CSV table of N, CA and C in Angstrom, one decimal:
chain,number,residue,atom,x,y,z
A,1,UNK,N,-47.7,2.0,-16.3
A,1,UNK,CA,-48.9,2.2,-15.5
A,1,UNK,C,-49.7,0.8,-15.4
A,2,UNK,N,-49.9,0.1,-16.4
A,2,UNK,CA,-49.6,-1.3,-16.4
A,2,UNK,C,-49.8,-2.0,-15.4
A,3,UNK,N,-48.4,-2.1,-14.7
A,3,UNK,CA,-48.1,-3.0,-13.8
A,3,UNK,C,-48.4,-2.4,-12.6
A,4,UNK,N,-48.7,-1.3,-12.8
A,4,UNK,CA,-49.4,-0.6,-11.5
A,4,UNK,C,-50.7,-0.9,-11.0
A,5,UNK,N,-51.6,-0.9,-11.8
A,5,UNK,CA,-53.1,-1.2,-12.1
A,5,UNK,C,-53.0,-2.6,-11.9
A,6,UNK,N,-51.9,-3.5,-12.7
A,6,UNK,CA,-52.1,-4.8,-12.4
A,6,UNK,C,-52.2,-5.4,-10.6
A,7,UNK,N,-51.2,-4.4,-10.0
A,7,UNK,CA,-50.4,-5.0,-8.8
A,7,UNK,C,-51.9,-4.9,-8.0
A,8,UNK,N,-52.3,-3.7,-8.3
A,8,UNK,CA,-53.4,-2.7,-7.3
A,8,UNK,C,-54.8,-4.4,-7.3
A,9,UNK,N,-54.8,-4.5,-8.6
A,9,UNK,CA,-56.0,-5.4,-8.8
A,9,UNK,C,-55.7,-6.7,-8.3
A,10,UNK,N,-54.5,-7.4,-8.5
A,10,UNK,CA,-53.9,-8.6,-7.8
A,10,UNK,C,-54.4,-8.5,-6.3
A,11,UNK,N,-53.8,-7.7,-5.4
A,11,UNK,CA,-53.9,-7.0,-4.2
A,11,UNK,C,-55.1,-7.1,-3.5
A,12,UNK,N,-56.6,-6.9,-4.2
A,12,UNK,CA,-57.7,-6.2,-4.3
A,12,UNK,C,-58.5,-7.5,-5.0
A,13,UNK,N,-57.9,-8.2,-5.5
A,13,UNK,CA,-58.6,-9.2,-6.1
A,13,UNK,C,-59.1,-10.5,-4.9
A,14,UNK,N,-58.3,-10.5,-4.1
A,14,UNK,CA,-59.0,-11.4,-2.8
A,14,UNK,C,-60.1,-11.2,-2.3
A,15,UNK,N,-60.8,-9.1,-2.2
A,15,UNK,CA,-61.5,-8.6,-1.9
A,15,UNK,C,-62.9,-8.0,-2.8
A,16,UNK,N,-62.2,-7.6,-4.1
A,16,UNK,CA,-63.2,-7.4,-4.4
A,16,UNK,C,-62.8,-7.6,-5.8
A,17,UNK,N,-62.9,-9.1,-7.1
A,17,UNK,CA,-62.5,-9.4,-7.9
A,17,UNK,C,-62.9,-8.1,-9.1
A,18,UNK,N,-64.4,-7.8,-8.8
A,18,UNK,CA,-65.2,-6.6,-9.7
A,18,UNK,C,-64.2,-5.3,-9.9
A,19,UNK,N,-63.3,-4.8,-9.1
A,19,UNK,CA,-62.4,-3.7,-9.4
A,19,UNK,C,-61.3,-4.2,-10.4
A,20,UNK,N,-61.5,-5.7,-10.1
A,20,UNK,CA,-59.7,-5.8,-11.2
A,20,UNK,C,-60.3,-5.9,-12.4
A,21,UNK,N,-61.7,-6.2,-13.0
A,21,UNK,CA,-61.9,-6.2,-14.0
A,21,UNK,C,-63.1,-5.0,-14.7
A,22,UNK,N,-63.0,-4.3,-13.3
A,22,UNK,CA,-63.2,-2.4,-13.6
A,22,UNK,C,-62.5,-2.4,-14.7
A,23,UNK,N,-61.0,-2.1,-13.8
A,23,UNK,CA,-59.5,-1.5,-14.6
A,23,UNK,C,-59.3,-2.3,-15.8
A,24,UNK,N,-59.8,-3.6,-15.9
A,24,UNK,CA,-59.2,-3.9,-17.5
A,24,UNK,C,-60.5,-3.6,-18.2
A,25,UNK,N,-61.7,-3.6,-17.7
A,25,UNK,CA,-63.3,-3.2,-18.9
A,25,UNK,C,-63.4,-2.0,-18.4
C-alpha cells in the first residue's frame, strides 16, 4: 500500500504538496 500512497502523492504533489504529507502525518 506503500507504494500506492506514495505514487498517489508524487502525482498530487505538483498540486497540492499538503496531501502527500496528509498520508505520511
Amino acid at each position: 500500500m506503500s507504494l500506492i500512497i506514495n505514487n498517489i502523492c508524487y502525482l498530487h504533489a505538483y498540486f497540492n504538496l499538503h496531501v502527500c504529507y496528509s498520508f505520511y502525518f
